PDB file of C-alpha atoms in Angstrom:
ATOM      1  CA  UNK A   1     -94.809-164.264 -89.557  1.00  0.00           C
ATOM      2  CA  UNK A   2     -91.118-163.493 -89.034  1.00  0.00           C
ATOM      3  CA  UNK A   3     -88.649-162.722 -91.823  1.00  0.00           C
ATOM      4  CA  UNK A   4     -86.913-166.059 -91.055  1.00  0.00           C
ATOM      5  CA  UNK A   5     -89.958-167.842 -92.497  1.00  0.00           C
ATOM      6  CA  UNK A   6     -90.111-165.812 -95.713  1.00  0.00           C
ATOM      7  CA  UNK A   7     -89.395-167.282 -99.127  1.00  0.00           C
ATOM      8  CA  UNK A   8     -86.169-165.910-100.625  1.00  0.00           C
ATOM      9  CA  UNK A   9     -87.992-163.871-103.289  1.00  0.00           C
ATOM     10  CA  UNK A  10     -90.155-162.110-100.674  1.00  0.00           C
ATOM     11  CA  UNK A  11     -87.155-161.409 -98.437  1.00  0.00           C
ATOM     12  CA  UNK A  12     -85.325-159.969-101.453  1.00  0.00           C
ATOM     13  CA  UNK A  13     -88.355-157.850-102.410  1.00  0.00           C
ATOM     14  CA  UNK A  14     -88.514-156.486 -98.834  1.00  0.00           C
ATOM     15  CA  UNK A  15     -84.822-155.548 -98.879  1.00  0.00           C
ATOM     16  CA  UNK A  16     -85.196-153.887-102.296  1.00  0.00           C
ATOM     17  CA  UNK A  17     -88.261-151.982-101.060  1.00  0.00           C
ATOM     18  CA  UNK A  18     -86.331-150.650 -98.031  1.00  0.00           C
ATOM     19  CA  UNK A  19     -83.293-149.736-100.138  1.00  0.00           C
ATOM     20  CA  UNK A  20     -85.381-148.024-102.827  1.00  0.00           C
ATOM     21  CA  UNK A  21     -87.221-146.000-100.180  1.00  0.00           C
ATOM     22  CA  UNK A  22     -83.944-144.666 -98.787  1.00  0.00           C
ATOM     23  CA  UNK A  23     -82.679-143.863-102.292  1.00  0.00           C
ATOM     24  CA  UNK A  24     -85.893-142.049-103.214  1.00  0.00           C
ATOM     25  CA  UNK A  25     -85.747-139.938-100.037  1.00  0.00           C
ATOM     26  CA  UNK A  26     -82.212-138.833-100.894  1.00  0.00           C
ATOM     27  CA  UNK A  27     -83.128-138.093-104.497  1.00  0.00           C
ATOM     28  CA  UNK A  28     -86.211-136.107-103.430  1.00  0.00           C
ATOM     29  CA  UNK A  29     -84.002-133.927-101.211  1.00  0.00           C
ATOM     30  CA  UNK A  30     -81.644-133.302-104.149  1.00  0.00           C
ATOM     31  CA  UNK A  31     -84.556-132.588-106.471  1.00  0.00           C
ATOM     32  CA  UNK A  32     -86.070-130.122-103.994  1.00  0.00           C
ATOM     33  CA  UNK A  33     -82.742-128.285-103.663  1.00  0.00           C
ATOM     34  CA  UNK A  34     -82.310-128.167-107.456  1.00  0.00           C
ATOM     35  CA  UNK A  35     -85.844-126.846-107.928  1.00  0.00           C
ATOM     36  CA  UNK A  36     -85.192-124.129-105.379  1.00  0.00           C
ATOM     37  CA  UNK A  37     -82.133-122.939-107.337  1.00  0.00           C
ATOM     38  CA  UNK A  38     -84.100-122.938-110.601  1.00  0.00           C
ATOM     39  CA  UNK A  39     -87.075-121.095-109.075  1.00  0.00           C
ATOM     40  CA  UNK A  40     -84.776-118.433-107.632  1.00  0.00           C
ATOM     41  CA  UNK A  41     -83.135-117.996-111.043  1.00  0.00           C
ATOM     42  CA  UNK A  42     -86.486-117.777-112.853  1.00  0.00           C
ATOM     43  CA  UNK A  43     -87.989-115.190-110.517  1.00  0.00           C
ATOM     44  CA  UNK A  44     -91.135-114.057-112.322  1.00  0.00           C
ATOM     45  CA  UNK A  45     -90.161-115.721-115.624  1.00  0.00           C
ATOM     46  CA  UNK A  46     -92.265-118.654-116.752  1.00  0.00           C
ATOM     47  CA  UNK A  47     -89.831-120.588-118.943  1.00  0.00           C
ATOM     48  CA  UNK A  48     -86.303-121.952-118.595  1.00  0.00           C
ATOM     49  CA  UNK A  49     -84.332-122.242-121.804  1.00  0.00           C
ATOM     50  CA  UNK A  50     -81.449-124.729-121.943  1.00  0.00           C
ATOM     51  CA  UNK A  51     -79.194-124.782-124.999  1.00  0.00           C
ATOM     52  CA  UNK A  52     -81.733-122.706-126.934  1.00  0.00           C
ATOM     53  CA  UNK A  53     -84.652-125.039-126.182  1.00  0.00           C
ATOM     54  CA  UNK A  54     -87.561-124.666-123.777  1.00  0.00           C
ATOM     55  CA  UNK A  55     -86.693-127.090-120.990  1.00  0.00           C
ATOM     56  CA  UNK A  56     -89.014-126.156-118.156  1.00  0.00           C
ATOM     57  CA  UNK A  57     -92.102-124.065-117.557  1.00  0.00           C
ATOM     58  CA  UNK A  58     -93.325-122.536-114.312  1.00  0.00           C
ATOM     59  CA  UNK A  59     -96.751-121.029-114.845  1.00  0.00           C
ATOM     60  CA  UNK A  60     -99.127-119.599-112.300  1.00  0.00           C
ATOM     61  CA  UNK A  61    -102.534-121.176-112.159  1.00  0.00           C
ATOM     62  CA  UNK A  62    -105.781-120.563-110.372  1.00  0.00           C
ATOM     63  CA  UNK A  63    -108.351-123.069-109.226  1.00  0.00           C
ATOM     64  CA  UNK A  64    -111.609-123.067-107.341  1.00  0.00           C
ATOM     65  CA  UNK A  65    -111.786-125.147-104.182  1.00  0.00           C
ATOM     66  CA  UNK A  66    -114.586-126.021-101.797  1.00  0.00           C
ATOM     67  CA  UNK A  67    -114.171-124.384 -98.375  1.00  0.00           C
ATOM     68  CA  UNK A  68    -115.357-127.206 -96.150  1.00  0.00           C
ATOM     69  CA  UNK A  69    -114.805-125.298 -92.887  1.00  0.00           C
ATOM     70  CA  UNK A  70    -116.955-122.409 -94.091  1.00  0.00           C
ATOM     71  CA  UNK A  71    -119.687-124.763 -95.317  1.00  0.00           C
ATOM     72  CA  UNK A  72    -119.829-126.416 -91.886  1.00  0.00           C
ATOM     73  CA  UNK A  73    -120.039-122.998 -90.208  1.00  0.00           C
ATOM     74  CA  UNK A  74    -122.992-122.077 -92.402  1.00  0.00           C
ATOM     75  CA  UNK A  75    -124.629-125.524 -92.263  1.00  0.00           C
ATOM     76  CA  UNK A  76    -123.454-127.206 -89.010  1.00  0.00           C
ATOM     77  CA  UNK A  77    -125.321-130.454 -89.642  1.00  0.00           C
ATOM     78  CA  UNK A  78    -123.766-130.810 -93.099  1.00  0.00           C
ATOM     79  CA  UNK A  79    -120.689-132.506 -91.649  1.00  0.00           C
ATOM     80  CA  UNK A  80    -122.635-135.446 -90.207  1.00  0.00           C
ATOM     81  CA  UNK A  81    -124.917-135.764 -93.236  1.00  0.00           C
ATOM     82  CA  UNK A  82    -122.160-135.649 -95.851  1.00  0.00           C
ATOM     83  CA  UNK A  83    -119.406-137.590 -94.058  1.00  0.00           C
ATOM     84  CA  UNK A  84    -118.671-141.144 -95.122  1.00  0.00           C
ATOM     85  CA  UNK A  85    -116.216-143.728 -93.867  1.00  0.00           C
ATOM     86  CA  UNK A  86    -113.296-144.613 -96.088  1.00  0.00           C
ATOM     87  CA  UNK A  87    -111.279-147.752 -95.396  1.00  0.00           C
ATOM     88  CA  UNK A  88    -107.674-148.120 -96.527  1.00  0.00           C
ATOM     89  CA  UNK A  89    -104.660-150.303 -95.778  1.00  0.00           C
ATOM     90  CA  UNK A  90    -101.357-148.679 -94.857  1.00  0.00           C
ATOM     91  CA  UNK A  91     -98.207-150.257 -96.317  1.00  0.00           C
ATOM     92  CA  UNK A  92     -95.103-149.027 -94.529  1.00  0.00           C
ATOM     93  CA  UNK A  93     -91.780-150.230 -93.172  1.00  0.00           C
ATOM     94  CA  UNK A  94     -92.004-150.428 -89.381  1.00  0.00           C
ATOM     95  CA  UNK A  95     -88.264-150.445 -88.705  1.00  0.00           C
ATOM     96  CA  UNK A  96     -85.453-149.573 -91.081  1.00  0.00           C
ATOM     97  CA  UNK A  97     -82.746-151.392 -89.123  1.00  0.00           C
TER      98      UNK A  97
END
């Protein structure tokens, strides 16, 4: 189906989706740069105070994860026995022109 055949509301939704994606990308770049400045300022500190109030925290954490590569080394047939197929649909803009 071409975009010439689309109802006006769907065409509008497509244009908004494309525009919002570009805006979000730009904002994410700005956010990443701002975070970098804040992290450099904090150093080893865990809290950022703004106007006398706690505004941001940056705590270290630890978690346990499963080392899949090691498990397969130890139990080579585990990969085939434990693997399952997952089906998804990908929603993405093919061309942003």
